[in-house]
């Protein structure tokens, strides 16, 4: 007795037509298509490899330069600062370069820059701006750079903020005009360079005593707080 198929799916011939009698009936892509696919994959892998190499090179270079790395190199930053500051017009010398570790991955770098004598007010202002640019170029993550610029009796802190650095310079010149003042230091207080108004510190050099000293410090305080509210004002006798 012959069993008849009960539906279209029960006919073996239907299955053969749909799926083929064996796995060899599954269509394989042409050789040219397989070659093209392999080439695309190989090219993509090569591009990714090049990108990874470039990224790693940038990271390693940054670490070696002490910029943006986990292991900053303050000595490299100090060398850059010396080179850049020496090239600024109006700079007589760069002295007393120093590095100071603040934490595991934080360093302060500092130097004293002595300006040429006889510079005009405008030339001195330009020098402060140029030094600020040099500080910014030497600065980096993990390394904070600051400079003390010396103009005869003035000592001015120069940070990577040019506008604030110029305000320090202008304030020092203003305080220097107070009767009895022979020198002024206008910079940030102890610690890393800071441009926050309350972190600024002004010290007047004067031989004044008693009432005269109090009057000098009072005027200096008033002028300073107009520029940097909350700043600290002190006095010292000339050496």
PDB file of C-alpha atoms in Angstrom:
ATOM      1  CA  UNK A   1       0.000   0.000   0.000  1.00  0.00           C
ATOM      2  CA  UNK A   2       1.425   3.345  -1.018  1.00  0.00           C
ATOM      3  CA  UNK A   3       1.152   6.297   1.362  1.00  0.00           C
ATOM      4  CA  UNK A   4       0.263   9.508  -0.400  1.00  0.00           C
ATOM      5  CA  UNK A   5       1.623  12.858   0.785  1.00  0.00           C
ATOM      6  CA  UNK A   6      -0.941  14.643   2.913  1.00  0.00           C
ATOM      7  CA  UNK A   7       0.282  18.150   2.159  1.00  0.00           C
ATOM      8  CA  UNK A   8       2.729  20.126   0.087  1.00  0.00           C
ATOM      9  CA  UNK A   9       5.362  19.999   2.818  1.00  0.00           C
ATOM     10  CA  UNK A  10       5.299  16.199   2.986  1.00  0.00           C
ATOM     11  CA  UNK A  11       6.617  15.664  -0.523  1.00  0.00           C
ATOM     12  CA  UNK A  12      10.375  14.872  -0.435  1.00  0.00           C
ATOM     13  CA  UNK A  13      10.692  16.420  -3.852  1.00  0.00           C
ATOM     14  CA  UNK A  14       9.367  19.690  -2.432  1.00  0.00           C
ATOM     15  CA  UNK A  15      12.080  19.645   0.267  1.00  0.00           C
ATOM     16  CA  UNK A  16      14.744  18.889  -2.304  1.00  0.00           C
ATOM     17  CA  UNK A  17      13.587  21.767  -4.430  1.00  0.00           C
ATOM     18  CA  UNK A  18      13.534  24.134  -1.423  1.00  0.00           C
ATOM     19  CA  UNK A  19      16.763  23.159   0.330  1.00  0.00           C
ATOM     20  CA  UNK A  20      18.606  20.822  -2.009  1.00  0.00           C
ATOM     21  CA  UNK A  21      19.456  17.194  -1.389  1.00  0.00           C
ATOM     22  CA  UNK A  22      22.577  18.073   0.642  1.00  0.00           C
ATOM     23  CA  UNK A  23      24.545  20.995   1.992  1.00  0.00           C
ATOM     24  CA  UNK A  24      26.392  21.370  -1.265  1.00  0.00           C
ATOM     25  CA  UNK A  25      23.232  22.867  -2.687  1.00  0.00           C
ATOM     26  CA  UNK A  26      23.709  26.033  -0.545  1.00  0.00           C
ATOM     27  CA  UNK A  27      24.915  28.729  -2.910  1.00  0.00           C
ATOM     28  CA  UNK A  28      28.484  29.959  -2.284  1.00  0.00           C
ATOM     29  CA  UNK A  29      29.432  33.512  -3.198  1.00  0.00           C
ATOM     30  CA  UNK A  30      31.584  33.881  -6.273  1.00  0.00           C
ATOM     31  CA  UNK A  31      35.360  33.932  -5.806  1.00  0.00           C
ATOM     32  CA  UNK A  32      35.583  37.598  -6.835  1.00  0.00           C
ATOM     33  CA  UNK A  33      33.070  38.593  -4.162  1.00  0.00           C
ATOM     34  CA  UNK A  34      34.960  36.640  -1.499  1.00  0.00           C
ATOM     35  CA  UNK A  35      38.197  38.330  -2.536  1.00  0.00           C
ATOM     36  CA  UNK A  36      36.587  41.774  -2.345  1.00  0.00           C
ATOM     37  CA  UNK A  37      35.146  41.052   1.115  1.00  0.00           C
ATOM     38  CA  UNK A  38      38.506  39.832   2.371  1.00  0.00           C
ATOM     39  CA  UNK A  39      40.220  42.927   0.982  1.00  0.00           C
ATOM     40  CA  UNK A  40      37.742  45.246   2.712  1.00  0.00           C
ATOM     41  CA  UNK A  41      38.260  43.485   6.051  1.00  0.00           C
ATOM     42  CA  UNK A  42      42.044  43.599   5.688  1.00  0.00           C
ATOM     43  CA  UNK A  43      41.944  47.298   4.758  1.00  0.00           C
ATOM     44  CA  UNK A  44      39.712  48.124   7.740  1.00  0.00           C
ATOM     45  CA  UNK A  45      42.060  46.252  10.075  1.00  0.00           C
ATOM     46  CA  UNK A  46      45.034  48.153   8.657  1.00  0.00           C
ATOM     47  CA  UNK A  47      43.301  51.521   9.143  1.00  0.00           C
ATOM     48  CA  UNK A  48      42.412  50.650  12.738  1.00  0.00           C
ATOM     49  CA  UNK A  49      46.015  49.609  13.355  1.00  0.00           C
ATOM     50  CA  UNK A  50      47.350  52.905  12.000  1.00  0.00           C
ATOM     51  CA  UNK A  51      44.916  54.899  14.156  1.00  0.00           C
ATOM     52  CA  UNK A  52      45.949  52.968  17.269  1.00  0.00           C
ATOM     53  CA  UNK A  53      49.625  53.573  16.521  1.00  0.00           C
ATOM     54  CA  UNK A  54      49.024  57.315  16.094  1.00  0.00           C
ATOM     55  CA  UNK A  55      47.010  57.549  19.315  1.00  0.00           C
ATOM     56  CA  UNK A  56      49.614  55.629  21.304  1.00  0.00           C
ATOM     57  CA  UNK A  57      52.416  57.745  19.828  1.00  0.00           C
ATOM     58  CA  UNK A  58      50.602  60.925  20.841  1.00  0.00           C
ATOM     59  CA  UNK A  59      50.021  59.676  24.383  1.00  0.00           C
ATOM     60  CA  UNK A  60      53.614  58.507  24.787  1.00  0.00           C
ATOM     61  CA  UNK A  61      54.931  61.778  23.379  1.00  0.00           C
ATOM     62  CA  UNK A  62      52.754  63.759  25.759  1.00  0.00           C
ATOM     63  CA  UNK A  63      53.998  61.775  28.728  1.00  0.00           C
ATOM     64  CA  UNK A  64      57.611  62.253  27.652  1.00  0.00           C
ATOM     65  CA  UNK A  65      57.040  66.002  27.350  1.00  0.00           C
ATOM     66  CA  UNK A  66      55.378  66.182  30.731  1.00  0.00           C
ATOM     67  CA  UNK A  67      52.115  67.383  29.221  1.00  0.00           C
ATOM     68  CA  UNK A  68      48.875  65.555  29.860  1.00  0.00           C
ATOM     69  CA  UNK A  69      50.588  62.454  31.178  1.00  0.00           C
ATOM     70  CA  UNK A  70      50.297  60.475  34.366  1.00  0.00           C
ATOM     71  CA  UNK A  71      54.037  60.927  34.864  1.00  0.00           C
ATOM     72  CA  UNK A  72      54.810  64.607  34.164  1.00  0.00           C
ATOM     73  CA  UNK A  73      58.390  65.693  33.619  1.00  0.00           C
ATOM     74  CA  UNK A  74      58.928  69.045  35.340  1.00  0.00           C
ATOM     75  CA  UNK A  75      62.564  69.248  34.231  1.00  0.00           C
ATOM     76  CA  UNK A  76      61.446  69.164  30.603  1.00  0.00           C
ATOM     77  CA  UNK A  77      58.914  71.912  31.335  1.00  0.00           C
ATOM     78  CA  UNK A  78      61.614  74.006  33.011  1.00  0.00           C
ATOM     79  CA  UNK A  79      63.895  73.607  29.998  1.00  0.00           C
ATOM     80  CA  UNK A  80      61.090  74.749  27.698  1.00  0.00           C
ATOM     81  CA  UNK A  81      60.394  77.716  29.948  1.00  0.00           C
ATOM     82  CA  UNK A  82      64.050  78.788  29.959  1.00  0.00           C
ATOM     83  CA  UNK A  83      64.259  78.548  26.182  1.00  0.00           C
ATOM     84  CA  UNK A  84      61.008  80.409  25.530  1.00  0.00           C
ATOM     85  CA  UNK A  85      61.601  83.130  28.130  1.00  0.00           C
ATOM     86  CA  UNK A  86      65.156  83.777  26.951  1.00  0.00           C
ATOM     87  CA  UNK A  87      63.842  84.465  23.447  1.00  0.00           C
ATOM     88  CA  UNK A  88      61.434  87.182  24.655  1.00  0.00           C
ATOM     89  CA  UNK A  89      62.465  90.710  23.686  1.00  0.00           C
ATOM     90  CA  UNK A  90      63.522  92.728  26.710  1.00  0.00           C
ATOM     91  CA  UNK A  91      64.651  89.771  28.846  1.00  0.00           C
ATOM     92  CA  UNK A  92      68.136  90.187  30.287  1.00  0.00           C
ATOM     93  CA  UNK A  93      68.388  86.800  31.995  1.00  0.00           C
ATOM     94  CA  UNK A  94      66.462  83.796  33.281  1.00  0.00           C
ATOM     95  CA  UNK A  95      67.566  82.718  36.746  1.00  0.00           C
ATOM     96  CA  UNK A  96      66.785  80.443  39.676  1.00  0.00           C
ATOM     97  CA  UNK A  97      64.845  77.798  37.775  1.00  0.00           C
ATOM     98  CA  UNK A  98      63.289  75.351  40.206  1.00  0.00           C
ATOM     99  CA  UNK A  99      60.848  72.458  40.402  1.00  0.00           C
ATOM    100  CA  UNK A 100      58.760  71.499  43.413  1.00  0.00           C
ATOM    101  CA  UNK A 101      56.646  68.383  43.823  1.00  0.00           C
ATOM    102  CA  UNK A 102      53.147  69.076  45.143  1.00  0.00           C
ATOM    103  CA  UNK A 103      51.667  65.584  44.965  1.00  0.00           C
ATOM    104  CA  UNK A 104      52.131  62.251  43.187  1.00  0.00           C
ATOM    105  CA  UNK A 105      51.478  63.730  39.737  1.00  0.00           C
ATOM    106  CA  UNK A 106      51.613  67.469  40.383  1.00  0.00           C
ATOM    107  CA  UNK A 107      54.647  69.734  40.111  1.00  0.00           C
ATOM    108  CA  UNK A 108      55.315  73.458  40.253  1.00  0.00           C
ATOM    109  CA  UNK A 109      57.943  74.940  37.952  1.00  0.00           C
ATOM    110  CA  UNK A 110      59.270  78.444  38.540  1.00  0.00           C
ATOM    111  CA  UNK A 111      61.953  80.843  37.401  1.00  0.00           C
ATOM    112  CA  UNK A 112      63.014  84.462  37.860  1.00  0.00           C
ATOM    113  CA  UNK A 113      63.123  86.590  34.720  1.00  0.00           C
ATOM    114  CA  UNK A 114      65.111  89.821  34.900  1.00  0.00           C
ATOM    115  CA  UNK A 115      64.032  92.491  32.431  1.00  0.00           C
ATOM    116  CA  UNK A 116      66.359  94.869  30.655  1.00  0.00           C
ATOM    117  CA  UNK A 117      66.681  98.268  32.292  1.00  0.00           C
ATOM    118  CA  UNK A 118      65.290 101.337  30.581  1.00  0.00           C
ATOM    119  CA  UNK A 119      62.205  99.689  29.082  1.00  0.00           C
ATOM    120  CA  UNK A 120      59.189 101.935  28.639  1.00  0.00           C
ATOM    121  CA  UNK A 121      55.898 101.171  30.355  1.00  0.00           C
ATOM    122  CA  UNK A 122      54.493  99.829  27.093  1.00  0.00           C
ATOM    123  CA  UNK A 123      57.543  97.650  26.494  1.00  0.00           C
ATOM    124  CA  UNK A 124      57.322  96.273  30.016  1.00  0.00           C
ATOM    125  CA  UNK A 125      53.650  95.452  29.500  1.00  0.00           C
ATOM    126  CA  UNK A 126      54.462  93.694  26.226  1.00  0.00           C
ATOM    127  CA  UNK A 127      57.164  91.720  28.012  1.00  0.00           C
ATOM    128  CA  UNK A 128      54.677  90.554  30.658  1.00  0.00           C
ATOM    129  CA  UNK A 129      52.281  89.378  27.947  1.00  0.00           C
ATOM    130  CA  UNK A 130      55.069  87.568  26.096  1.00  0.00           C
ATOM    131  CA  UNK A 131      56.245  85.880  29.289  1.00  0.00           C
ATOM    132  CA  UNK A 132      52.681  84.778  29.995  1.00  0.00           C
ATOM    133  CA  UNK A 133      52.573  83.144  26.558  1.00  0.00           C
ATOM    134  CA  UNK A 134      55.870  81.388  27.333  1.00  0.00           C
ATOM    135  CA  UNK A 135      54.452  80.144  30.634  1.00  0.00           C
ATOM    136  CA  UNK A 136      51.333  78.853  28.879  1.00  0.00           C
ATOM    137  CA  UNK A 137      53.466  77.000  26.327  1.00  0.00           C
ATOM    138  CA  UNK A 138      55.537  75.353  29.072  1.00  0.00           C
ATOM    139  CA  UNK A 139      52.494  74.600  31.232  1.00  0.00           C
ATOM    140  CA  UNK A 140      50.699  71.266  31.125  1.00  0.00           C
ATOM    141  CA  UNK A 141      48.610  68.755  33.042  1.00  0.00           C
ATOM    142  CA  UNK A 142      50.549  67.828  36.128  1.00  0.00           C
ATOM    143  CA  UNK A 143      52.958  70.748  35.705  1.00  0.00           C
ATOM    144  CA  UNK A 144      52.023  74.287  36.770  1.00  0.00           C
ATOM    145  CA  UNK A 145      54.449  76.997  35.670  1.00  0.00           C
ATOM    146  CA  UNK A 146      54.918  80.461  37.135  1.00  0.00           C
ATOM    147  CA  UNK A 147      57.479  83.224  36.640  1.00  0.00           C
ATOM    148  CA  UNK A 148      58.597  86.164  38.737  1.00  0.00           C
ATOM    149  CA  UNK A 149      59.389  89.076  36.432  1.00  0.00           C
ATOM    150  CA  UNK A 150      61.699  91.731  37.871  1.00  0.00           C
ATOM    151  CA  UNK A 151      61.627  95.345  36.708  1.00  0.00           C
ATOM    152  CA  UNK A 152      64.027  97.333  38.887  1.00  0.00           C
ATOM    153  CA  UNK A 153      62.097  97.621  42.184  1.00  0.00           C
ATOM    154  CA  UNK A 154      59.052  95.690  40.980  1.00  0.00           C
ATOM    155  CA  UNK A 155      58.547  91.951  41.251  1.00  0.00           C
ATOM    156  CA  UNK A 156      55.514  90.649  39.392  1.00  0.00           C
ATOM    157  CA  UNK A 157      54.068  87.149  39.239  1.00  0.00           C
ATOM    158  CA  UNK A 158      53.397  86.014  35.682  1.00  0.00           C
ATOM    159  CA  UNK A 159      51.023  83.104  35.135  1.00  0.00           C
ATOM    160  CA  UNK A 160      49.513  81.587  32.006  1.00  0.00           C
ATOM    161  CA  UNK A 161      46.693  84.158  32.224  1.00  0.00           C
ATOM    162  CA  UNK A 162      47.992  87.226  30.382  1.00  0.00           C
ATOM    163  CA  UNK A 163      45.194  89.558  31.495  1.00  0.00           C
ATOM    164  CA  UNK A 164      45.677  88.774  35.191  1.00  0.00           C
ATOM    165  CA  UNK A 165      49.456  89.013  34.854  1.00  0.00           C
ATOM    166  CA  UNK A 166      49.154  92.494  33.328  1.00  0.00           C
ATOM    167  CA  UNK A 167      46.804  93.526  36.148  1.00  0.00           C
ATOM    168  CA  UNK A 168      49.440  92.456  38.668  1.00  0.00           C
ATOM    169  CA  UNK A 169      52.035  94.526  36.839  1.00  0.00           C
ATOM    170  CA  UNK A 170      49.818  97.612  36.642  1.00  0.00           C
ATOM    171  CA  UNK A 171      48.876  97.264  40.314  1.00  0.00           C
ATOM    172  CA  UNK A 172      52.530  97.014  41.334  1.00  0.00           C
ATOM    173  CA  UNK A 173      53.283 100.217  39.429  1.00  0.00           C
ATOM    174  CA  UNK A 174      50.342 101.958  41.100  1.00  0.00           C
ATOM    175  CA  UNK A 175      51.357 100.883  44.606  1.00  0.00           C
ATOM    176  CA  UNK A 176      54.955 101.904  43.915  1.00  0.00           C
ATOM    177  CA  UNK A 177      53.827 105.532  43.557  1.00  0.00           C
ATOM    178  CA  UNK A 178      52.749 105.673  47.218  1.00  0.00           C
ATOM    179  CA  UNK A 179      55.040 107.957  49.184  1.00  0.00           C
ATOM    180  CA  UNK A 180      57.648 106.040  51.167  1.00  0.00           C
ATOM    181  CA  UNK A 181      57.430 102.887  49.012  1.00  0.00           C
ATOM    182  CA  UNK A 182      60.713 101.837  47.396  1.00  0.00           C
ATOM    183  CA  UNK A 183      59.652  98.497  45.943  1.00  0.00           C
ATOM    184  CA  UNK A 184      56.623  96.256  45.408  1.00  0.00           C
ATOM    185  CA  UNK A 185      56.057  92.544  45.006  1.00  0.00           C
ATOM    186  CA  UNK A 186      52.724  91.567  43.464  1.00  0.00           C
ATOM    187  CA  UNK A 187      52.173  87.871  42.976  1.00  0.00           C
ATOM    188  CA  UNK A 188      50.206  84.921  44.328  1.00  0.00           C
ATOM    189  CA  UNK A 189      50.617  83.736  47.889  1.00  0.00           C
ATOM    190  CA  UNK A 190      52.341  80.557  49.070  1.00  0.00           C
ATOM    191  CA  UNK A 191      51.537  77.513  46.978  1.00  0.00           C
ATOM    192  CA  UNK A 192      51.002  76.916  43.298  1.00  0.00           C
ATOM    193  CA  UNK A 193      50.440  79.819  40.895  1.00  0.00           C
ATOM    194  CA  UNK A 194      46.869  81.062  41.157  1.00  0.00           C
ATOM    195  CA  UNK A 195      44.878  83.767  39.400  1.00  0.00           C
ATOM    196  CA  UNK A 196      42.071  83.888  41.964  1.00  0.00           C
ATOM    197  CA  UNK A 197      41.744  87.434  43.390  1.00  0.00           C
ATOM    198  CA  UNK A 198      41.814  86.288  47.017  1.00  0.00           C
ATOM    199  CA  UNK A 199      45.014  84.290  46.408  1.00  0.00           C
ATOM    200  CA  UNK A 200      47.023  87.356  45.391  1.00  0.00           C
ATOM    201  CA  UNK A 201      49.612  88.868  47.720  1.00  0.00           C
ATOM    202  CA  UNK A 202      51.140  92.341  47.638  1.00  0.00           C
ATOM    203  CA  UNK A 203      54.197  93.261  49.704  1.00  0.00           C
ATOM    204  CA  UNK A 204      55.421  96.852  49.881  1.00  0.00           C
ATOM    205  CA  UNK A 205      59.050  97.625  50.649  1.00  0.00           C
ATOM    206  CA  UNK A 206      59.297 100.675  52.866  1.00  0.00           C
ATOM    207  CA  UNK A 207      61.383 102.123  55.650  1.00  0.00           C
ATOM    208  CA  UNK A 208      58.290 103.666  57.204  1.00  0.00           C
ATOM    209  CA  UNK A 209      57.457 102.900  60.808  1.00  0.00           C
ATOM    210  CA  UNK A 210      54.555 103.362  63.148  1.00  0.00           C
ATOM    211  CA  UNK A 211      51.884 105.734  61.879  1.00  0.00           C
ATOM    212  CA  UNK A 212      53.676 106.237  58.564  1.00  0.00           C
ATOM    213  CA  UNK A 213      53.812 102.494  57.923  1.00  0.00           C
ATOM    214  CA  UNK A 214      50.147 102.079  58.815  1.00  0.00           C
ATOM    215  CA  UNK A 215      49.216 104.854  56.387  1.00  0.00           C
ATOM    216  CA  UNK A 216      51.270 103.302  53.581  1.00  0.00           C
ATOM    217  CA  UNK A 217      49.775  99.855  54.119  1.00  0.00           C
ATOM    218  CA  UNK A 218      46.287 101.367  54.310  1.00  0.00           C
ATOM    219  CA  UNK A 219      46.622 103.070  50.930  1.00  0.00           C
ATOM    220  CA  UNK A 220      48.208  99.950  49.417  1.00  0.00           C
ATOM    221  CA  UNK A 221      45.348  97.832  50.755  1.00  0.00           C
ATOM    222  CA  UNK A 222      42.732 100.124  49.249  1.00  0.00           C
ATOM    223  CA  UNK A 223      44.390 100.121  45.827  1.00  0.00           C
ATOM    224  CA  UNK A 224      44.967  96.381  45.885  1.00  0.00           C
ATOM    225  CA  UNK A 225      41.422  95.421  46.841  1.00  0.00           C
ATOM    226  CA  UNK A 226      40.044  97.505  43.996  1.00  0.00           C
ATOM    227  CA  UNK A 227      41.839  95.121  41.633  1.00  0.00           C
ATOM    228  CA  UNK A 228      41.984  91.891  43.641  1.00  0.00           C
ATOM    229  CA  UNK A 229      39.274  91.730  46.319  1.00  0.00           C
ATOM    230  CA  UNK A 230      40.378  89.698  49.302  1.00  0.00           C
ATOM    231  CA  UNK A 231      44.077  89.806  48.433  1.00  0.00           C
ATOM    232  CA  UNK A 232      46.676  89.874  51.215  1.00  0.00           C
ATOM    233  CA  UNK A 233      48.802  92.978  51.782  1.00  0.00           C
ATOM    234  CA  UNK A 234      52.016  93.043  53.779  1.00  0.00           C
ATOM    235  CA  UNK A 235      55.145  95.097  54.227  1.00  0.00           C
ATOM    236  CA  UNK A 236      58.868  94.495  54.499  1.00  0.00           C
ATOM    237  CA  UNK A 237      61.919  96.625  55.082  1.00  0.00           C
ATOM    238  CA  UNK A 238      64.415  97.011  52.242  1.00  0.00           C
ATOM    239  CA  UNK A 239      67.442  94.756  52.599  1.00  0.00           C
TER     240      UNK A 239
END
